[in-house]
Amino acid sequence: RRAGLALPQDLAVVGFDDHPWAAVTDPPLTVVGQPAREIGQVAAEALCTLIDGQQPEAQEYILPCELVVRESA
């Protein structure tokens, strides 16, 4: 705003992770929501494997995410 720009007319903004504040900014922020609980679960399982003295298998995890379109894009 200080630069004289308006969202989304002059510039589109998209954030990553759907924090509660994203919906109450002015304008509300478009975001990519990610499954934080599932990310934490996968990380905790790998950590527990390491704590047990085992080497976890190298794996690729693809977890779903969601584009939450609001007024900033």
PDB file of N, CA and C in Angstrom:
ATOM      1  N   ARG A   1       0.826  -1.197   0.000  1.00  0.00           N
ATOM      2  CA  ARG A   1       0.000   0.000   0.000  1.00  0.00           C
ATOM      3  C   ARG A   1       0.866   1.255   0.000  1.00  0.00           C
ATOM      4  N   ARG A   2       1.963   1.206   0.777  1.00  0.00           N
ATOM      5  CA  ARG A   2       2.848   2.368   0.819  1.00  0.00           C
ATOM      6  C   ARG A   2       3.448   2.667  -0.548  1.00  0.00           C
ATOM      7  N   ALA A   3       3.604   1.626  -1.371  1.00  0.00           N
ATOM      8  CA  ALA A   3       4.156   1.810  -2.714  1.00  0.00           C
ATOM      9  C   ALA A   3       3.083   2.193  -3.721  1.00  0.00           C
ATOM     10  N   GLY A   4       1.839   2.278  -3.270  1.00  0.00           N
ATOM     11  CA  GLY A   4       0.743   2.645  -4.153  1.00  0.00           C
ATOM     12  C   GLY A   4       0.213   1.487  -4.973  1.00  0.00           C
ATOM     13  N   LEU A   5       0.487   0.256  -4.548  1.00  0.00           N
ATOM     14  CA  LEU A   5       0.012  -0.935  -5.254  1.00  0.00           C
ATOM     15  C   LEU A   5      -1.208  -1.514  -4.551  1.00  0.00           C
ATOM     16  N   ALA A   6      -2.059  -2.149  -5.332  1.00  0.00           N
ATOM     17  CA  ALA A   6      -3.256  -2.794  -4.780  1.00  0.00           C
ATOM     18  C   ALA A   6      -3.233  -4.271  -5.150  1.00  0.00           C
ATOM     19  N   LEU A   7      -3.707  -5.091  -4.214  1.00  0.00           N
ATOM     20  CA  LEU A   7      -3.823  -6.534  -4.460  1.00  0.00           C
ATOM     21  C   LEU A   7      -5.253  -6.859  -4.819  1.00  0.00           C
ATOM     22  N   PRO A   8      -5.541  -7.664  -5.742  1.00  0.00           N
ATOM     23  CA  PRO A   8      -4.671  -8.308  -6.721  1.00  0.00           C
ATOM     24  C   PRO A   8      -4.550  -7.527  -8.027  1.00  0.00           C
ATOM     25  N   GLN A   9      -5.029  -6.305  -8.081  1.00  0.00           N
ATOM     26  CA  GLN A   9      -5.023  -5.546  -9.335  1.00  0.00           C
ATOM     27  C   GLN A   9      -3.602  -5.330  -9.863  1.00  0.00           C
ATOM     28  N   ASP A  10      -2.663  -4.970  -9.010  1.00  0.00           N
ATOM     29  CA  ASP A  10      -1.302  -4.673  -9.437  1.00  0.00           C
ATOM     30  C   ASP A  10      -0.324  -5.813  -9.173  1.00  0.00           C
ATOM     31  N   LEU A  11      -0.606  -6.614  -8.179  1.00  0.00           N
ATOM     32  CA  LEU A  11       0.322  -7.648  -7.740  1.00  0.00           C
ATOM     33  C   LEU A  11      -0.461  -8.755  -7.059  1.00  0.00           C
ATOM     34  N   ALA A  12      -0.197  -9.992  -7.438  1.00  0.00           N
ATOM     35  CA  ALA A  12      -0.851 -11.132  -6.786  1.00  0.00           C
ATOM     36  C   ALA A  12       0.104 -11.712  -5.748  1.00  0.00           C
ATOM     37  N   VAL A  13      -0.434 -12.124  -4.610  1.00  0.00           N
ATOM     38  CA  VAL A  13       0.359 -12.708  -3.539  1.00  0.00           C
ATOM     39  C   VAL A  13      -0.274 -14.031  -3.139  1.00  0.00           C
ATOM     40  N   VAL A  14       0.563 -15.064  -3.094  1.00  0.00           N
ATOM     41  CA  VAL A  14       0.122 -16.385  -2.643  1.00  0.00           C
ATOM     42  C   VAL A  14       1.105 -16.866  -1.590  1.00  0.00           C
ATOM     43  N   GLY A  15       0.601 -17.299  -0.452  1.00  0.00           N
ATOM     44  CA  GLY A  15       1.443 -17.805   0.624  1.00  0.00           C
ATOM     45  C   GLY A  15       1.394 -19.321   0.673  1.00  0.00           C
ATOM     46  N   PHE A  16       2.261 -19.891   1.500  1.00  0.00           N
ATOM     47  CA  PHE A  16       2.283 -21.339   1.672  1.00  0.00           C
ATOM     48  C   PHE A  16       2.006 -21.647   3.124  1.00  0.00           C
ATOM     49  N   ASP A  17       1.009 -22.447   3.376  1.00  0.00           N
ATOM     50  CA  ASP A  17       0.521 -22.873   4.674  1.00  0.00           C
ATOM     51  C   ASP A  17      -0.665 -21.986   5.029  1.00  0.00           C
ATOM     52  N   ASP A  18      -1.721 -22.583   5.458  1.00  0.00           N
ATOM     53  CA  ASP A  18      -2.966 -21.850   5.706  1.00  0.00           C
ATOM     54  C   ASP A  18      -3.084 -21.491   7.181  1.00  0.00           C
ATOM     55  N   HIS A  19      -2.269 -20.537   7.625  1.00  0.00           N
ATOM     56  CA  HIS A  19      -2.358 -20.064   9.004  1.00  0.00           C
ATOM     57  C   HIS A  19      -3.679 -19.322   9.182  1.00  0.00           C
ATOM     58  N   PRO A  20      -4.236 -19.334  10.387  1.00  0.00           N
ATOM     59  CA  PRO A  20      -5.508 -18.648  10.611  1.00  0.00           C
ATOM     60  C   PRO A  20      -5.472 -17.164  10.240  1.00  0.00           C
ATOM     61  N   TRP A  21      -4.334 -16.506  10.410  1.00  0.00           N
ATOM     62  CA  TRP A  21      -4.265 -15.078  10.105  1.00  0.00           C
ATOM     63  C   TRP A  21      -4.421 -14.789   8.618  1.00  0.00           C
ATOM     64  N   ALA A  22      -4.159 -15.790   7.752  1.00  0.00           N
ATOM     65  CA  ALA A  22      -4.235 -15.565   6.306  1.00  0.00           C
ATOM     66  C   ALA A  22      -5.643 -15.168   5.867  1.00  0.00           C
ATOM     67  N   ALA A  23      -6.649 -15.653   6.561  1.00  0.00           N
ATOM     68  CA  ALA A  23      -8.032 -15.350   6.192  1.00  0.00           C
ATOM     69  C   ALA A  23      -8.488 -13.981   6.688  1.00  0.00           C
ATOM     70  N   VAL A  24      -7.748 -13.386   7.623  1.00  0.00           N
ATOM     71  CA  VAL A  24      -8.198 -12.125   8.201  1.00  0.00           C
ATOM     72  C   VAL A  24      -7.306 -10.944   7.821  1.00  0.00           C
ATOM     73  N   THR A  25      -6.320 -11.166   6.938  1.00  0.00           N
ATOM     74  CA  THR A  25      -5.518 -10.045   6.456  1.00  0.00           C
ATOM     75  C   THR A  25      -6.357  -9.210   5.503  1.00  0.00           C
ATOM     76  N   ASP A  26      -5.843  -8.061   5.117  1.00  0.00           N
ATOM     77  CA  ASP A  26      -6.588  -7.205   4.195  1.00  0.00           C
ATOM     78  C   ASP A  26      -5.742  -6.936   2.960  1.00  0.00           C
ATOM     79  N   PRO A  27      -6.034  -7.565   1.838  1.00  0.00           N
ATOM     80  CA  PRO A  27      -7.122  -8.517   1.585  1.00  0.00           C
ATOM     81  C   PRO A  27      -6.755  -9.909   2.110  1.00  0.00           C
ATOM     82  N   PRO A  28      -7.741 -10.787   2.278  1.00  0.00           N
ATOM     83  CA  PRO A  28      -7.453 -12.152   2.699  1.00  0.00           C
ATOM     84  C   PRO A  28      -6.462 -12.815   1.725  1.00  0.00           C
ATOM     85  N   LEU A  29      -5.483 -13.522   2.278  1.00  0.00           N
ATOM     86  CA  LEU A  29      -4.376 -14.064   1.508  1.00  0.00           C
ATOM     87  C   LEU A  29      -4.706 -15.424   0.889  1.00  0.00           C
ATOM     88  N   THR A  30      -4.489 -15.547  -0.407  1.00  0.00           N
ATOM     89  CA  THR A  30      -4.576 -16.841  -1.085  1.00  0.00           C
ATOM     90  C   THR A  30      -3.380 -17.671  -0.643  1.00  0.00           C
ATOM     91  N   VAL A  31      -3.609 -18.936  -0.324  1.00  0.00           N
ATOM     92  CA  VAL A  31      -2.527 -19.779   0.203  1.00  0.00           C
ATOM     93  C   VAL A  31      -2.605 -21.185  -0.370  1.00  0.00           C
ATOM     94  N   VAL A  32      -1.509 -21.911  -0.215  1.00  0.00           N
ATOM     95  CA  VAL A  32      -1.496 -23.344  -0.449  1.00  0.00           C
ATOM     96  C   VAL A  32      -1.506 -23.973   0.938  1.00  0.00           C
ATOM     97  N   GLY A  33      -2.590 -24.651   1.276  1.00  0.00           N
ATOM     98  CA  GLY A  33      -2.699 -25.309   2.576  1.00  0.00           C
ATOM     99  C   GLY A  33      -2.000 -26.647   2.532  1.00  0.00           C
ATOM    100  N   GLN A  34      -1.288 -26.975   3.595  1.00  0.00           N
ATOM    101  CA  GLN A  34      -0.596 -28.256   3.653  1.00  0.00           C
ATOM    102  C   GLN A  34      -1.060 -29.040   4.875  1.00  0.00           C
ATOM    103  N   PRO A  35      -0.960 -30.367   4.818  1.00  0.00           N
ATOM    104  CA  PRO A  35      -1.451 -31.203   5.922  1.00  0.00           C
ATOM    105  C   PRO A  35      -0.421 -31.281   7.056  1.00  0.00           C
ATOM    106  N   ALA A  36      -0.411 -30.289   7.918  1.00  0.00           N
ATOM    107  CA  ALA A  36       0.599 -30.184   8.968  1.00  0.00           C
ATOM    108  C   ALA A  36       0.620 -31.411   9.885  1.00  0.00           C
ATOM    109  N   ARG A  37      -0.535 -31.921  10.240  1.00  0.00           N
ATOM    110  CA  ARG A  37      -0.586 -33.080  11.137  1.00  0.00           C
ATOM    111  C   ARG A  37       0.087 -34.293  10.494  1.00  0.00           C
ATOM    112  N   GLU A  38      -0.195 -34.538   9.231  1.00  0.00           N
ATOM    113  CA  GLU A  38       0.396 -35.678   8.540  1.00  0.00           C
ATOM    114  C   GLU A  38       1.900 -35.499   8.361  1.00  0.00           C
ATOM    115  N   ILE A  39       2.347 -34.275   8.082  1.00  0.00           N
ATOM    116  CA  ILE A  39       3.778 -34.005   7.971  1.00  0.00           C
ATOM    117  C   ILE A  39       4.463 -34.307   9.305  1.00  0.00           C
ATOM    118  N   GLY A  40       3.856 -33.869  10.392  1.00  0.00           N
ATOM    119  CA  GLY A  40       4.404 -34.139  11.717  1.00  0.00           C
ATOM    120  C   GLY A  40       4.437 -35.614  12.037  1.00  0.00           C
ATOM    121  N   GLN A  41       3.410 -36.342  11.630  1.00  0.00           N
ATOM    122  CA  GLN A  41       3.361 -37.781  11.899  1.00  0.00           C
ATOM    123  C   GLN A  41       4.473 -38.507  11.161  1.00  0.00           C
ATOM    124  N   VAL A  42       4.685 -38.188   9.897  1.00  0.00           N
ATOM    125  CA  VAL A  42       5.745 -38.821   9.118  1.00  0.00           C
ATOM    126  C   VAL A  42       7.110 -38.505   9.737  1.00  0.00           C
ATOM    127  N   ALA A  43       7.311 -37.252  10.131  1.00  0.00           N
ATOM    128  CA  ALA A  43       8.581 -36.855  10.737  1.00  0.00           C
ATOM    129  C   ALA A  43       8.799 -37.552  12.075  1.00  0.00           C
ATOM    130  N   ALA A  44       7.754 -37.654  12.891  1.00  0.00           N
ATOM    131  CA  ALA A  44       7.869 -38.315  14.192  1.00  0.00           C
ATOM    132  C   ALA A  44       8.190 -39.804  14.032  1.00  0.00           C
ATOM    133  N   GLU A  45       7.577 -40.447  13.058  1.00  0.00           N
ATOM    134  CA  GLU A  45       7.868 -41.863  12.822  1.00  0.00           C
ATOM    135  C   GLU A  45       9.332 -42.064  12.424  1.00  0.00           C
ATOM    136  N   ALA A  46       9.858 -41.195  11.569  1.00  0.00           N
ATOM    137  CA  ALA A  46      11.271 -41.289  11.177  1.00  0.00           C
ATOM    138  C   ALA A  46      12.175 -41.035  12.377  1.00  0.00           C
ATOM    139  N   LEU A  47      11.823 -40.072  13.213  1.00  0.00           N
ATOM    140  CA  LEU A  47      12.614 -39.776  14.399  1.00  0.00           C
ATOM    141  C   LEU A  47      12.608 -40.952  15.374  1.00  0.00           C
ATOM    142  N   CYS A  48      11.460 -41.565  15.578  1.00  0.00           N
ATOM    143  CA  CYS A  48      11.376 -42.731  16.465  1.00  0.00           C
ATOM    144  C   CYS A  48      12.239 -43.877  15.947  1.00  0.00           C
ATOM    145  N   THR A  49      12.274 -44.065  14.655  1.00  0.00           N
ATOM    146  CA  THR A  49      13.127 -45.091  14.056  1.00  0.00           C
ATOM    147  C   THR A  49      14.592 -44.810  14.378  1.00  0.00           C
ATOM    148  N   LEU A  50      15.013 -43.552  14.248  1.00  0.00           N
ATOM    149  CA  LEU A  50      16.390 -43.174  14.578  1.00  0.00           C
ATOM    150  C   LEU A  50      16.696 -43.366  16.061  1.00  0.00           C
ATOM    151  N   ILE A  51      15.748 -42.989  16.920  1.00  0.00           N
ATOM    152  CA  ILE A  51      15.942 -43.151  18.361  1.00  0.00           C
ATOM    153  C   ILE A  51      16.098 -44.625  18.709  1.00  0.00           C
ATOM    154  N   ASP A  52      15.394 -45.501  18.000  1.00  0.00           N
ATOM    155  CA  ASP A  52      15.502 -46.948  18.229  1.00  0.00           C
ATOM    156  C   ASP A  52      16.798 -47.524  17.678  1.00  0.00           C
ATOM    157  N   GLY A  53      17.655 -46.683  17.109  1.00  0.00           N
ATOM    158  CA  GLY A  53      18.942 -47.138  16.610  1.00  0.00           C
ATOM    159  C   GLY A  53      18.901 -47.711  15.207  1.00  0.00           C
ATOM    160  N   GLN A  54      17.813 -47.529  14.513  1.00  0.00           N
ATOM    161  CA  GLN A  54      17.687 -48.042  13.155  1.00  0.00           C
ATOM    162  C   GLN A  54      17.834 -46.897  12.164  1.00  0.00           C
ATOM    163  N   GLN A  55      18.217 -47.246  10.962  1.00  0.00           N
ATOM    164  CA  GLN A  55      18.300 -46.252   9.898  1.00  0.00           C
ATOM    165  C   GLN A  55      16.998 -46.309   9.102  1.00  0.00           C
ATOM    166  N   PRO A  56      16.245 -45.218   9.068  1.00  0.00           N
ATOM    167  CA  PRO A  56      14.989 -45.266   8.305  1.00  0.00           C
ATOM    168  C   PRO A  56      15.278 -45.382   6.808  1.00  0.00           C
ATOM    169  N   GLU A  57      14.380 -46.051   6.112  1.00  0.00           N
ATOM    170  CA  GLU A  57      14.491 -46.154   4.657  1.00  0.00           C
ATOM    171  C   GLU A  57      14.311 -44.779   4.035  1.00  0.00           C
ATOM    172  N   ALA A  58      15.092 -44.513   3.017  1.00  0.00           N
ATOM    173  CA  ALA A  58      14.890 -43.271   2.271  1.00  0.00           C
ATOM    174  C   ALA A  58      13.595 -43.426   1.486  1.00  0.00           C
ATOM    175  N   GLN A  59      12.657 -42.550   1.735  1.00  0.00           N
ATOM    176  CA  GLN A  59      11.369 -42.621   1.071  1.00  0.00           C
ATOM    177  C   GLN A  59      10.939 -41.235   0.635  1.00  0.00           C
ATOM    178  N   GLU A  60      10.151 -41.206  -0.393  1.00  0.00           N
ATOM    179  CA  GLU A  60       9.549 -39.957  -0.834  1.00  0.00           C
ATOM    180  C   GLU A  60       8.095 -39.988  -0.408  1.00  0.00           C
ATOM    181  N   TYR A  61       7.678 -38.952   0.273  1.00  0.00           N
ATOM    182  CA  TYR A  61       6.293 -38.845   0.704  1.00  0.00           C
ATOM    183  C   TYR A  61       5.637 -37.718  -0.084  1.00  0.00           C
ATOM    184  N   ILE A  62       4.514 -38.006  -0.662  1.00  0.00           N
ATOM    185  CA  ILE A  62       3.740 -36.984  -1.355  1.00  0.00           C
ATOM    186  C   ILE A  62       2.413 -36.867  -0.625  1.00  0.00           C
ATOM    187  N   LEU A  63       2.242 -35.764   0.046  1.00  0.00           N
ATOM    188  CA  LEU A  63       1.022 -35.535   0.816  1.00  0.00           C
ATOM    189  C   LEU A  63       0.167 -34.504   0.090  1.00  0.00           C
ATOM    190  N   PRO A  64      -1.140 -34.613   0.214  1.00  0.00           N
ATOM    191  CA  PRO A  64      -2.010 -33.690  -0.522  1.00  0.00           C
ATOM    192  C   PRO A  64      -1.915 -32.267   0.026  1.00  0.00           C
ATOM    193  N   CYS A  65      -2.047 -31.332  -0.866  1.00  0.00           N
ATOM    194  CA  CYS A  65      -2.144 -29.932  -0.469  1.00  0.00           C
ATOM    195  C   CYS A  65      -3.321 -29.330  -1.223  1.00  0.00           C
ATOM    196  N   GLU A  66      -3.702 -28.129  -0.823  1.00  0.00           N
ATOM    197  CA  GLU A  66      -4.905 -27.526  -1.396  1.00  0.00           C
ATOM    198  C   GLU A  66      -4.687 -26.029  -1.631  1.00  0.00           C
ATOM    199  N   LEU A  67      -5.057 -25.559  -2.796  1.00  0.00           N
ATOM    200  CA  LEU A  67      -5.012 -24.139  -3.060  1.00  0.00           C
ATOM    201  C   LEU A  67      -6.278 -23.509  -2.496  1.00  0.00           C
ATOM    202  N   VAL A  68      -6.114 -22.574  -1.571  1.00  0.00           N
ATOM    203  CA  VAL A  68      -7.237 -21.874  -0.946  1.00  0.00           C
ATOM    204  C   VAL A  68      -7.254 -20.456  -1.538  1.00  0.00           C
ATOM    205  N   VAL A  69      -8.133 -20.248  -2.489  1.00  0.00           N
ATOM    206  CA  VAL A  69      -8.172 -18.972  -3.204  1.00  0.00           C
ATOM    207  C   VAL A  69      -8.974 -17.961  -2.390  1.00  0.00           C
ATOM    208  N   ARG A  70      -8.302 -16.863  -2.093  1.00  0.00           N
ATOM    209  CA  ARG A  70      -8.965 -15.755  -1.407  1.00  0.00           C
ATOM    210  C   ARG A  70      -8.810 -14.514  -2.280  1.00  0.00           C
ATOM    211  N   GLU A  71      -8.665 -13.358  -1.727  1.00  0.00           N
ATOM    212  CA  GLU A  71      -8.713 -12.127  -2.518  1.00  0.00           C
ATOM    213  C   GLU A  71      -7.366 -11.561  -2.950  1.00  0.00           C
ATOM    214  N   SER A  72      -6.251 -12.205  -2.604  1.00  0.00           N
ATOM    215  CA  SER A  72      -4.943 -11.625  -2.913  1.00  0.00           C
ATOM    216  C   SER A  72      -4.356 -12.107  -4.240  1.00  0.00           C
ATOM    217  N   ALA A  73      -5.069 -12.962  -4.945  1.00  0.00           N
ATOM    218  CA  ALA A  73      -4.537 -13.470  -6.227  1.00  0.00           C
ATOM    219  C   ALA A  73      -5.628 -13.491  -7.270  1.00  0.00           C
TER     220      ALA A  73
END
